[in-house]
Coordinates of C-alpha atoms in Angstrom, one line a residue:
M8 CA 0.0 0.0 0.0
D9 CA 1.3 3.4 -0.9
D10 CA -1.7 5.7 -1.0
E11 CA -1.4 9.3 0.4
V12 CA -4.0 11.9 1.2
A13 CA -3.2 15.7 1.7
I14 CA -5.5 17.7 4.1
T15 CA -5.5 21.4 4.7
L16 CA -7.5 23.0 7.5
Y17 CA -7.7 26.8 7.0
G18 CA -7.4 29.0 10.0
S19 CA -8.0 32.7 10.4
A20 CA -6.7 35.7 12.4
A21 CA -9.1 34.7 15.2
Y22 CA -9.0 30.9 15.1
G23 CA -6.2 28.4 14.6
W24 CA -6.0 24.7 14.3
T25 CA -3.9 22.3 16.4
P26 CA -1.7 19.8 14.4
V27 CA -3.7 17.0 12.9
E28 CA -3.3 13.7 14.8
V29 CA -3.8 10.1 13.7
V30 CA -5.9 8.9 16.7
T31 CA -6.2 5.3 15.6
G32 CA -5.9 3.1 12.5
P33 CA -3.5 2.3 9.6
L34 CA -2.4 5.8 8.7
T35 CA 1.0 7.4 9.3
L36 CA 1.9 11.1 9.1
V37 CA 4.3 11.8 6.2
A38 CA 4.5 15.6 6.4
A39 CA 3.0 18.4 8.5
E40 CA 3.2 22.1 8.7
A41 CA 1.4 25.0 10.4
T42 CA 1.3 28.6 9.3
D43 CA -0.9 31.4 10.9
G44 CA -3.5 28.9 12.2
T45 CA -3.7 26.9 9.0
V46 CA -2.4 23.3 9.2
R47 CA -1.4 21.0 6.3
V48 CA -0.8 17.3 6.7
T49 CA -0.1 14.4 4.4
V50 CA -0.9 10.9 5.6
R51 CA -0.1 7.5 4.1
A52 CA -2.0 4.3 4.4
V53 CA 0.1 1.5 5.8
G54 CA -2.5 -1.2 5.9
A55 CA -6.2 -1.9 5.6
G56 CA -8.8 -0.9 8.2
E57 CA -10.5 2.2 9.7
A58 CA -8.6 5.3 10.9
E59 CA -9.5 8.5 12.6
L60 CA -7.8 11.9 12.2
R61 CA -8.5 14.8 14.6
S62 CA -7.7 18.5 15.2
T63 CA -9.3 21.2 17.2
S64 CA -9.6 24.9 16.5
F65 CA -9.2 27.4 19.2
F66 CA -9.7 31.1 19.7
R67 CA -6.3 32.7 19.4
G68 CA -7.1 36.1 21.0
D69 CA -8.1 35.0 24.5
R70 CA -7.9 31.6 26.2
F71 CA -11.2 32.4 27.9
G72 CA -12.8 33.2 24.5
P73 CA -15.2 31.0 22.5
Q74 CA -15.2 27.3 22.8
T75 CA -12.9 25.0 20.8
R76 CA -14.2 23.0 17.9
L77 CA -13.4 19.4 17.1
W78 CA -12.7 18.3 13.5
R79 CA -12.8 14.6 12.9
L80 CA -12.2 12.6 9.7
L81 CA -13.0 8.9 9.6
V82 CA -11.1 7.0 6.9
R83 CA -11.7 3.5 5.6
V84 CA -8.7 2.0 3.9
E85 CA -9.5 -1.0 1.6
P86 CA -7.0 -3.6 0.6
S87 CA -5.8 -3.1 -3.0

């Protein structure tokens, strides 16, 4: 298996994203970068199964500001 997926989560001046994490499953991080609240990540399938990716956005101006938001992506990797 050698399949890759690139993901970009766009931030703003007020909200930023934490680095994307592989929570569970047959994915591995290949590359990651963060710029001004926007994060980019490339993941590679290393086997078959179900995987979950996560990140949270947070208010960058005040730690007591609006609530964080959870982003989740569920991925099913099929054998080739």
